[in-house]
mmCIF file of C-alpha atoms in Angstrom:
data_model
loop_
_atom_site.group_PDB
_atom_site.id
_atom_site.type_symbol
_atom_site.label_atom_id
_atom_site.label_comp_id
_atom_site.label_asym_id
_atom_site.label_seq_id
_atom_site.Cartn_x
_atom_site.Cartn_y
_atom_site.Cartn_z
ATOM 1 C CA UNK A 1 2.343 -8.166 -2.268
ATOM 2 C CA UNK A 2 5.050 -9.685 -0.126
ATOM 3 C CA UNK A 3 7.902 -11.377 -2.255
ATOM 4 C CA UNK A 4 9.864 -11.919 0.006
ATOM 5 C CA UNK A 5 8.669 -16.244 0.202
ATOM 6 C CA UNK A 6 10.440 -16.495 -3.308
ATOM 7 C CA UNK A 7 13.971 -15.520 -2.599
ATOM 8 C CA UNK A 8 16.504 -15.588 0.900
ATOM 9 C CA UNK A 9 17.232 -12.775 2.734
ATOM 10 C CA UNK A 10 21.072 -13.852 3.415
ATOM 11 C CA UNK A 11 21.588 -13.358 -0.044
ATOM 12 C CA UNK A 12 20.774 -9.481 -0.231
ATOM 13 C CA UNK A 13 22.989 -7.366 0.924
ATOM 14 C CA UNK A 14 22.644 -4.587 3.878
ATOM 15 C CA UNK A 15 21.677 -2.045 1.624
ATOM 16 C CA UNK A 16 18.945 -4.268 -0.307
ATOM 17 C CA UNK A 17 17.843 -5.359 3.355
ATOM 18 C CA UNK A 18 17.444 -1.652 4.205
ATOM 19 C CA UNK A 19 15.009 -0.615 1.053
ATOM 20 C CA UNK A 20 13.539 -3.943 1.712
ATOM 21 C CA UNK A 21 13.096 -3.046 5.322
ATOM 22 C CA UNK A 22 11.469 0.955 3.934
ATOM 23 C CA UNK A 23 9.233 -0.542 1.998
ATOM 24 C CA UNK A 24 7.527 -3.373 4.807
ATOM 25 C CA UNK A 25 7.078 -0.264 7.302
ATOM 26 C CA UNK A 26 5.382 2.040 4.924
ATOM 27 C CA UNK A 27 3.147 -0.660 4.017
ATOM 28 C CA UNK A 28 2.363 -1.346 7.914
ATOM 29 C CA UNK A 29 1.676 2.339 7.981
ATOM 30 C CA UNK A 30 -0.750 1.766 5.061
ATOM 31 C CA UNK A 31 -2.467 -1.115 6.916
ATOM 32 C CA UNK A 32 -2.570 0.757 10.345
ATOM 33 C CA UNK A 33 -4.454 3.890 8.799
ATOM 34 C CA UNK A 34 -6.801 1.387 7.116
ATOM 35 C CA UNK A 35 -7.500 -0.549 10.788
ATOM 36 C CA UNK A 36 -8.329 2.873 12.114
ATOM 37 C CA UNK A 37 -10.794 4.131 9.301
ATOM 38 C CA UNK A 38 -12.164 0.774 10.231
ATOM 39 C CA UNK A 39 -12.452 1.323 13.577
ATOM 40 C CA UNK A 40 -13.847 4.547 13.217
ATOM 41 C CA UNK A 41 -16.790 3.282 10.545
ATOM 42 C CA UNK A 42 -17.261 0.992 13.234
ATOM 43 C CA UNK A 43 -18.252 3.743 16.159
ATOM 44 C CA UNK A 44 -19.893 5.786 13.571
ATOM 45 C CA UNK A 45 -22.465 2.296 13.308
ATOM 46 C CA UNK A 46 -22.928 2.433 16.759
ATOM 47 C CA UNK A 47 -23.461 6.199 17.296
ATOM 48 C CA UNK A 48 -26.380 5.553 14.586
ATOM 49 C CA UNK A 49 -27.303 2.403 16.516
ATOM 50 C CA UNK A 50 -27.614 4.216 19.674
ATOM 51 C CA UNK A 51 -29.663 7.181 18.199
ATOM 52 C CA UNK A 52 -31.815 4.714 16.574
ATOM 53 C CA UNK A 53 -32.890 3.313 20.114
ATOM 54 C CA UNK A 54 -34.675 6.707 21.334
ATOM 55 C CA UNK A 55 -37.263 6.499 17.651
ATOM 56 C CA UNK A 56 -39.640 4.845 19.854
ATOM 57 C CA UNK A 57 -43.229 4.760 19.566
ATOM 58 C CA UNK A 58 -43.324 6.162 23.282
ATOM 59 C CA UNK A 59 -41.429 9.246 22.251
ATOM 60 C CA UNK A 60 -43.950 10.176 19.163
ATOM 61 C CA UNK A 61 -44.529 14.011 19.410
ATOM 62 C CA UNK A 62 -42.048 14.554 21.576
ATOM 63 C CA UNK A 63 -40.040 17.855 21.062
ATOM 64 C CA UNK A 64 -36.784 17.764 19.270
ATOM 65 C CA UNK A 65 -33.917 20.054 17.554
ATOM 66 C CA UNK A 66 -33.326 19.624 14.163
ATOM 67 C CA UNK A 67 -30.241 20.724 12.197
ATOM 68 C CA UNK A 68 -30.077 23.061 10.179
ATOM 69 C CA UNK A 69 -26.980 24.041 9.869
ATOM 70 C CA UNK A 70 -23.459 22.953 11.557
ATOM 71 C CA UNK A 71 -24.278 25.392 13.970
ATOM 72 C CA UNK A 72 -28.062 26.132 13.428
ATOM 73 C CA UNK A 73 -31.174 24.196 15.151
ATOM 74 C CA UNK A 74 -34.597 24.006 14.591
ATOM 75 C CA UNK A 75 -36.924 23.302 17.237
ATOM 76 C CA UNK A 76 -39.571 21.186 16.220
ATOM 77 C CA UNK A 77 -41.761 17.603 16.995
ATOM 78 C CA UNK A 78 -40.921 13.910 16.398
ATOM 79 C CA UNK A 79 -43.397 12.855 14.027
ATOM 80 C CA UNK A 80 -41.879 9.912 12.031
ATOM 81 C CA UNK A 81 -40.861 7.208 14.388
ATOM 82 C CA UNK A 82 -41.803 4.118 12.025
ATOM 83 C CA UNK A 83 -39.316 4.226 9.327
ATOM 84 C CA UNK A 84 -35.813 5.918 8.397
ATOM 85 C CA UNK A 85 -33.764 6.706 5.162
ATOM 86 C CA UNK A 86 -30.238 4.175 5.157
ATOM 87 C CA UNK A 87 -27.334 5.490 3.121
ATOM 88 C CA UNK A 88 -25.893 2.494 1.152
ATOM 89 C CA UNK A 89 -23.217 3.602 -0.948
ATOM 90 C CA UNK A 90 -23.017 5.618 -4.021
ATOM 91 C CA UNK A 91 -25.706 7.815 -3.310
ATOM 92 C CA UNK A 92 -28.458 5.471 -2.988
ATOM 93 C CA UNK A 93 -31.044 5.554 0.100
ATOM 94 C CA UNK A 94 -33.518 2.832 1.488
ATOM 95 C CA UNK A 95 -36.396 3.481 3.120
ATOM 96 C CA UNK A 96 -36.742 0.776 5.943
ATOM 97 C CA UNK A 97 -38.552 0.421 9.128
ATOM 98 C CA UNK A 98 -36.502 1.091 12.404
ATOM 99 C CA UNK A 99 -36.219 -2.665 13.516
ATOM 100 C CA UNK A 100 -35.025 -3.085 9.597
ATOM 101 C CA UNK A 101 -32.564 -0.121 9.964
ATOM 102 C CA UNK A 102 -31.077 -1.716 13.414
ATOM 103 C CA UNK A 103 -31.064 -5.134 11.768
ATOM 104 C CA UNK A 104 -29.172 -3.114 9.083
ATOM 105 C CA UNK A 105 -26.424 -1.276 11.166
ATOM 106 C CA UNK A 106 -25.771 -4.612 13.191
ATOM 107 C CA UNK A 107 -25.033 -6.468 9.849
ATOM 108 C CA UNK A 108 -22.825 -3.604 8.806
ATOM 109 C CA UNK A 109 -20.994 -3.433 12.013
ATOM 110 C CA UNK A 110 -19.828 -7.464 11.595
ATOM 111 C CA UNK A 111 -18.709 -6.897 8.031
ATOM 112 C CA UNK A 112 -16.662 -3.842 9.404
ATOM 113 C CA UNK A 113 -15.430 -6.572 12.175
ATOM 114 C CA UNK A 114 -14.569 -9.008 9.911
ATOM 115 C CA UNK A 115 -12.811 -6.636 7.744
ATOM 116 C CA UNK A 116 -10.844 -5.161 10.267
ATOM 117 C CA UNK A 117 -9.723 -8.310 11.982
ATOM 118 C CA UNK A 118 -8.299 -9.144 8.331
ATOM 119 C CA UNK A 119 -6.267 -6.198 8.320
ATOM 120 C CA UNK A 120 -4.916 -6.784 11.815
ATOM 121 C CA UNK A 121 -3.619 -9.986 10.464
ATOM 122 C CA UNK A 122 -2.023 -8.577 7.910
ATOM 123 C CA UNK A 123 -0.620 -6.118 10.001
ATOM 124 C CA UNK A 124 0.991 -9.010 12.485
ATOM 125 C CA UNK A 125 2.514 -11.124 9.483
ATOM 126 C CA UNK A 126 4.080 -7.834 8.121
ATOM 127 C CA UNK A 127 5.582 -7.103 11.688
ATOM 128 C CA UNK A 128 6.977 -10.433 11.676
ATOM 129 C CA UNK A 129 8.305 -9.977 8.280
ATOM 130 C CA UNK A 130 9.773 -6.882 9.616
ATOM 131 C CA UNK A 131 11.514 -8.514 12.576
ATOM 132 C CA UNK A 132 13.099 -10.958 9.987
ATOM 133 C CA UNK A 133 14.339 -8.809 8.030
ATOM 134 C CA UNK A 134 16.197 -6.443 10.913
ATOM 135 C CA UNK A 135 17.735 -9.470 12.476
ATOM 136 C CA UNK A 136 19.502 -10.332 9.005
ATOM 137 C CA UNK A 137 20.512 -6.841 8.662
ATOM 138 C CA UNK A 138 22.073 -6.522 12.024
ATOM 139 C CA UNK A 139 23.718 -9.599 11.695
ATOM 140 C CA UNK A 140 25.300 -8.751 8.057
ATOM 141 C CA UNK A 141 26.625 -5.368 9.593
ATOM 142 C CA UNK A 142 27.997 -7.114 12.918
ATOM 143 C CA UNK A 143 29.610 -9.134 10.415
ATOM 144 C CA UNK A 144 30.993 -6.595 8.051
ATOM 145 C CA UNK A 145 31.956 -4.657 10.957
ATOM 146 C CA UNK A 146 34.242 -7.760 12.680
ATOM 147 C CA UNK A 147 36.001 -8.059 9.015
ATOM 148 C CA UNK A 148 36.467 -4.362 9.066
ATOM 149 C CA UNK A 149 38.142 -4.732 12.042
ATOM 150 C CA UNK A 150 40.173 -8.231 11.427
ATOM 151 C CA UNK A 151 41.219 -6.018 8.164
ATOM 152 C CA UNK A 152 42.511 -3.225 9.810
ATOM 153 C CA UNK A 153 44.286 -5.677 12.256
ATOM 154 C CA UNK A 154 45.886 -7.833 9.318
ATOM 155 C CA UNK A 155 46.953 -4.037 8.490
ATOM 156 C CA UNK A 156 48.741 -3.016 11.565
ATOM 157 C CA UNK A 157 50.568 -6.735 11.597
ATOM 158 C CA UNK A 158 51.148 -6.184 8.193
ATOM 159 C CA UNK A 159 53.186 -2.932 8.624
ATOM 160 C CA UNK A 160 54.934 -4.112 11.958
ATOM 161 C CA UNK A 161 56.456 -6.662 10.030
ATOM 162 C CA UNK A 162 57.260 -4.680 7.449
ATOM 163 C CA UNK A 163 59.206 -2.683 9.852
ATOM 164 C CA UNK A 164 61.199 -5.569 11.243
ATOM 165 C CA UNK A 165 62.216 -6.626 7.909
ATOM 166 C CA UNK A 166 63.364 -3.541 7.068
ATOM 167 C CA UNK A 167 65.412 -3.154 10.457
ATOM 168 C CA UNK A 168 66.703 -6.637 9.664
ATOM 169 C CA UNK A 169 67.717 -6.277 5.897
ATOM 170 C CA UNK A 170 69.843 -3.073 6.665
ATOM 171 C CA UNK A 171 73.082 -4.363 8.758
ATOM 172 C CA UNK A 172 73.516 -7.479 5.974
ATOM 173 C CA UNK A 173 74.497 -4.807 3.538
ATOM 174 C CA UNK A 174 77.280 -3.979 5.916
ATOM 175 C CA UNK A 175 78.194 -7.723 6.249
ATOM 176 C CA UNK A 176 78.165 -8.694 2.765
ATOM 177 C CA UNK A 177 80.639 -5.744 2.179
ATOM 178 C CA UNK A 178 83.076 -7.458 4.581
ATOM 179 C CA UNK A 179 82.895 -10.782 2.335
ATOM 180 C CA UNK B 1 27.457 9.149 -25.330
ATOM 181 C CA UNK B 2 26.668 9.959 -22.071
ATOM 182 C CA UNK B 3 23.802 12.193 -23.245
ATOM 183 C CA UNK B 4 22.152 9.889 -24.644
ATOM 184 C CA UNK B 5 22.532 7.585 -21.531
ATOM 185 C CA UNK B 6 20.957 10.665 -19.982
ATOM 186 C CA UNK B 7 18.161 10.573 -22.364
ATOM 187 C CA UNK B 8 17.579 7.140 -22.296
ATOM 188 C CA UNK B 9 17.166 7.020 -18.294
ATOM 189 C CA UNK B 10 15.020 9.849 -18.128
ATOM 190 C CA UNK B 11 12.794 7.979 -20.934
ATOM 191 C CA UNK B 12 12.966 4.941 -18.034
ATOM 192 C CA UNK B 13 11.722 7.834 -14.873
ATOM 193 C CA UNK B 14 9.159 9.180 -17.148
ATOM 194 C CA UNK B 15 7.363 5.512 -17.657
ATOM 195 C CA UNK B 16 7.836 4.613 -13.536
ATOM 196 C CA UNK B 17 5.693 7.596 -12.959
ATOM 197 C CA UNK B 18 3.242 6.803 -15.278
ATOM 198 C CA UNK B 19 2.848 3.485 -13.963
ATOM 199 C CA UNK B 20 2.805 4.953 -10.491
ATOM 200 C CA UNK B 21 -0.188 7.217 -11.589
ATOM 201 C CA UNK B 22 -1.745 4.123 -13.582
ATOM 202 C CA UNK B 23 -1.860 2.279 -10.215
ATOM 203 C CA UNK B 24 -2.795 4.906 -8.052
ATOM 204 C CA UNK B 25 -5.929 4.992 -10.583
ATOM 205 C CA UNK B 26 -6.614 1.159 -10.980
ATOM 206 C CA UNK B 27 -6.857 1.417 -6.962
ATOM 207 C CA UNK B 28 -9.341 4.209 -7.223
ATOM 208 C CA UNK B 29 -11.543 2.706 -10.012
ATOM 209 C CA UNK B 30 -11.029 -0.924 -7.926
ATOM 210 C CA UNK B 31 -12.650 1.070 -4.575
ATOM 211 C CA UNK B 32 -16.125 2.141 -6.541
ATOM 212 C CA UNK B 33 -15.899 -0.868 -8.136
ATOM 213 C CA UNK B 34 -15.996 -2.635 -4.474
ATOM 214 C CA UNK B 35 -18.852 0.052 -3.527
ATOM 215 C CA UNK B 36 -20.951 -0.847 -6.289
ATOM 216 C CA UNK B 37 -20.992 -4.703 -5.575
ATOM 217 C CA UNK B 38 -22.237 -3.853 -2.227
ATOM 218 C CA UNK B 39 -24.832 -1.859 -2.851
ATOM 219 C CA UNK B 40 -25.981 -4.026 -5.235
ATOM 220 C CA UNK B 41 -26.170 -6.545 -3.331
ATOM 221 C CA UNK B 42 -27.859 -4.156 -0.393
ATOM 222 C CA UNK B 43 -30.224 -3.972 -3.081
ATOM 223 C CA UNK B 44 -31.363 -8.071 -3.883
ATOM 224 C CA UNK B 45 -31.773 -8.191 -0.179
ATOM 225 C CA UNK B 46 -34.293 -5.456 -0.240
ATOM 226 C CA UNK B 47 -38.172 -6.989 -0.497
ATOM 227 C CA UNK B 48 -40.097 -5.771 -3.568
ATOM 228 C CA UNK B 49 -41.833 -2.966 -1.694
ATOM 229 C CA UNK B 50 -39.287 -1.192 -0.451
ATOM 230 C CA UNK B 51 -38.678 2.318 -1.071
ATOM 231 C CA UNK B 52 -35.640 3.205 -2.774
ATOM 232 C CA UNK B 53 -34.129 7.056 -3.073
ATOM 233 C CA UNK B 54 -31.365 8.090 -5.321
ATOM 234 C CA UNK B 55 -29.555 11.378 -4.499
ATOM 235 C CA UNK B 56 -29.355 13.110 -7.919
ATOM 236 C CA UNK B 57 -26.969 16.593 -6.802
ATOM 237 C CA UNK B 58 -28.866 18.070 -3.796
ATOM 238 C CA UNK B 59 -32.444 16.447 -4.657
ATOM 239 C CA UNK B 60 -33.674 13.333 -3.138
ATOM 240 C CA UNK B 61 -35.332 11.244 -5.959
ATOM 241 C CA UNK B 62 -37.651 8.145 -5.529
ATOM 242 C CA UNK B 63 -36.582 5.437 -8.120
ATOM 243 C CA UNK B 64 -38.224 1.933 -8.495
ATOM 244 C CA UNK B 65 -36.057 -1.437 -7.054
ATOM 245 C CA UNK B 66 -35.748 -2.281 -10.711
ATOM 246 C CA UNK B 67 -34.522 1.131 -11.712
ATOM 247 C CA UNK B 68 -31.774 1.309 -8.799
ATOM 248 C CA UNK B 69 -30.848 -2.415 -9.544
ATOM 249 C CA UNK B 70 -30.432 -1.623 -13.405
ATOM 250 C CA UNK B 71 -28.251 1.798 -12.474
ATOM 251 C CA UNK B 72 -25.607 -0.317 -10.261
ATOM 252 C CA UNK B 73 -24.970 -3.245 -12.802
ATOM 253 C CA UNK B 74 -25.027 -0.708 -15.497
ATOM 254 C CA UNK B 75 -22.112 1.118 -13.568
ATOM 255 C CA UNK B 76 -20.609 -2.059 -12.421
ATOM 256 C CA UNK B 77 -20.041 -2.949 -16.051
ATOM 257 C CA UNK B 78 -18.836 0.225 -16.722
ATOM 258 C CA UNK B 79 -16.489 0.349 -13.859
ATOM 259 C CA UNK B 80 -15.025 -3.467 -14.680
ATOM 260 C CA UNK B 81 -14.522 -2.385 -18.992
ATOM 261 C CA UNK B 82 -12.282 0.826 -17.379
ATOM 262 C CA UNK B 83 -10.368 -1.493 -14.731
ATOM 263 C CA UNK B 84 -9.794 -3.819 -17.917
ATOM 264 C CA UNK B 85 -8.767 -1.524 -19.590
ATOM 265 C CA UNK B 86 -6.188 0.523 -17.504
ATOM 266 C CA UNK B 87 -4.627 -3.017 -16.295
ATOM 267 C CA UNK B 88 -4.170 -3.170 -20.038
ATOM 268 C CA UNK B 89 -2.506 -0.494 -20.019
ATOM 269 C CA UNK B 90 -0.110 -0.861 -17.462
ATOM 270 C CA UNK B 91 1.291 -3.831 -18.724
ATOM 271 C CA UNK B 92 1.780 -2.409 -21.761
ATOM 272 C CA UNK B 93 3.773 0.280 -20.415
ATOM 273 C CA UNK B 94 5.642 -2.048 -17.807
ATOM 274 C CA UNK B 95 7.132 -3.933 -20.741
ATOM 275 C CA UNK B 96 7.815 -0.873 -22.364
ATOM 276 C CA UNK B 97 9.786 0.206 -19.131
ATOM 277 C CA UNK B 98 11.262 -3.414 -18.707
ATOM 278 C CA UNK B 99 12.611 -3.077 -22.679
ATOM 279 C CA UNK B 100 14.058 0.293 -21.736
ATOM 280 C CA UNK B 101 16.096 -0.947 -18.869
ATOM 281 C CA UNK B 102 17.389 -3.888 -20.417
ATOM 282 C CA UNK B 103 18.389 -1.625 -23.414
ATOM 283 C CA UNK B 104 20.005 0.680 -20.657
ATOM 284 C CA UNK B 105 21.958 -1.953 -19.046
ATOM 285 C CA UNK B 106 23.807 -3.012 -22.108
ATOM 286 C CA UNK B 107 24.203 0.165 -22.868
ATOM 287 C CA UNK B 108 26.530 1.001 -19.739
ATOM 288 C CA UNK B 109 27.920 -2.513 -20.623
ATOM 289 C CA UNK B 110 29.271 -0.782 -24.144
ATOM 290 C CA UNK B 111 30.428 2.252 -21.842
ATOM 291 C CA UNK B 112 32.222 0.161 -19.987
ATOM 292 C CA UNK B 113 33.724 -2.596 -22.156
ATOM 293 C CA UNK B 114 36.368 0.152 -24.161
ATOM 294 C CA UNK B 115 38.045 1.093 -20.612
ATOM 295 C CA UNK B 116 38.686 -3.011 -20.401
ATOM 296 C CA UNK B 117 40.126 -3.497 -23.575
ATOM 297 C CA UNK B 118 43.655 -1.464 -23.307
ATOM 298 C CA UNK B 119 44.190 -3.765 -19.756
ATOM 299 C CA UNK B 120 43.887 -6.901 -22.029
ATOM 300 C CA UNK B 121 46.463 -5.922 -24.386
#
């Protein structure tokens, strides 16, 4: 995605940096909202993990509240607590046993890892890409600001000594008169 | 002349978006495409007797191992033909928007040229 290897930033100009410099954020901004899904997936696995823990064989029969609805529970009795139903993507289920289901969630959880501690790198070369790329464009302006300036100076000389000539070339017309 | 400049450049915006929407598609199609894989492979990791359910709208069917395996390749195939075939696409249309521009840019070079011409005299 990043071309930036193939040519030099000194040779863009401020307003090429800039774009340049538009573009790397909203791609961080891509990569952070795809480190916090991430993270979130993450918690979700260990939510599940967590609830998984209390299907024990102890708590058979014990008394539970099932929902119906967002806001709707049904009292009732844990019967099942030897296997449970896994979503695995595109609307497919698996019937497993609880250690299966744990083994399950734990695997997820270190592909989620993995995947996330991809992204972060990502996200820390792209950071560094954007530091680059602001200390070129301050330095271009700092320097197209100091010729502004030597410009404008060179002006103001300019027209002083325009001045003096002016002052000077006036009395030789009276002199050459007098030759 | 400058019309048909007009013309021309809108031709150029009208391709950019649809190779914006082209992309924003290929990244869709590449997602499920990613999805697939894994289940699939959630699948070959599964021992013979397991139980697999497929949600079919809002019922809960049982399907054999075999069955579910045969679904996901059959919709991984399905899903690489239409990635195939959209990157297809979009390079067809990205040369059609890189012809345009060059054809743009020496057409401001003819705008330009005739206010030149009377300085060289």
């Amino acid at each position: 995605m990043t071309n930036k290897s193939s040519f030099d930033l000194n040779n863009l100009n401020p307003l090429q940096l800039n774009s340049l410099k538009e573009q790397i954020s909203s791609e961080y901004q891509k990569y952070r909202q795809s480190y916090t899904q991430l993270l979130e997936i993450k918690s979700l696995y260990s939510n599940t993990l967590f609830s998984l823990e209390s299907l024990q064989p102890e708590n058979l029969n014990q008394p539970i509240l099932a929902p119906l609805t967002e806001s709707l529970y049904l009292p009732g009795k844990l019967t099942n607590v030897k296997s449970v139903l896994t979503d695995i993507g595109t609307n497919f289920f698996v019937e497993r046993s609880v250690e299966d289901a744990q083994e399950y969630f734990k695997r997820q959880t270190k592909i989620v890892e993995e995947k996330a501690q991809e992204v972060l790198k990502t996200m820390k070369q792209n950071e560094e890409s954007l530091k680059a790329v602001n200390t070129v464009l301050e330095r271009k302006v700092y320097q197209q600001q100091k010729k502004f300036v030597g410009q404008q100076q060179q002006q103001q000389q300019q027209q002083k000594s325009l001045k003096k000539i002016k002052k000077i070339n006036k009395p030789f017309k009276k002199k050459n008169l007098f030759f | 002349m400058n019309t048909d400049f007009e013309k021309e450049l809108r031709q150029l915006t009208i391709f950019q978006n649809e190779i914006k929407k082209l992309q924003t598609g290929q990244i869709d199609i590449v997602t499920k495409l990613n999805e697939s894989k894994f289940v699939l492979q959630e699948l070959k990791l599964l021992p013979k007797t397991a139980k697999v359910y497929q949600l079919v709208g809002p019922t809960l069917l049982e399907v054999t191992l075999n069955e579910a395996k045969e679904n996901v390749e059959n919709r991984l195939d399905l899903l690489g033909k239409e990635e195939k075939k959209t990157l297809e696409i979009i390079k067809e249309t990205q040369q059609k928007h890189d012809k345009k521009k060059n054809e743009l840019i020496a057409f401001q070079r003819k705008l330009m040229q005739p206010k030149n011409v009377p300085k060289k005299k």
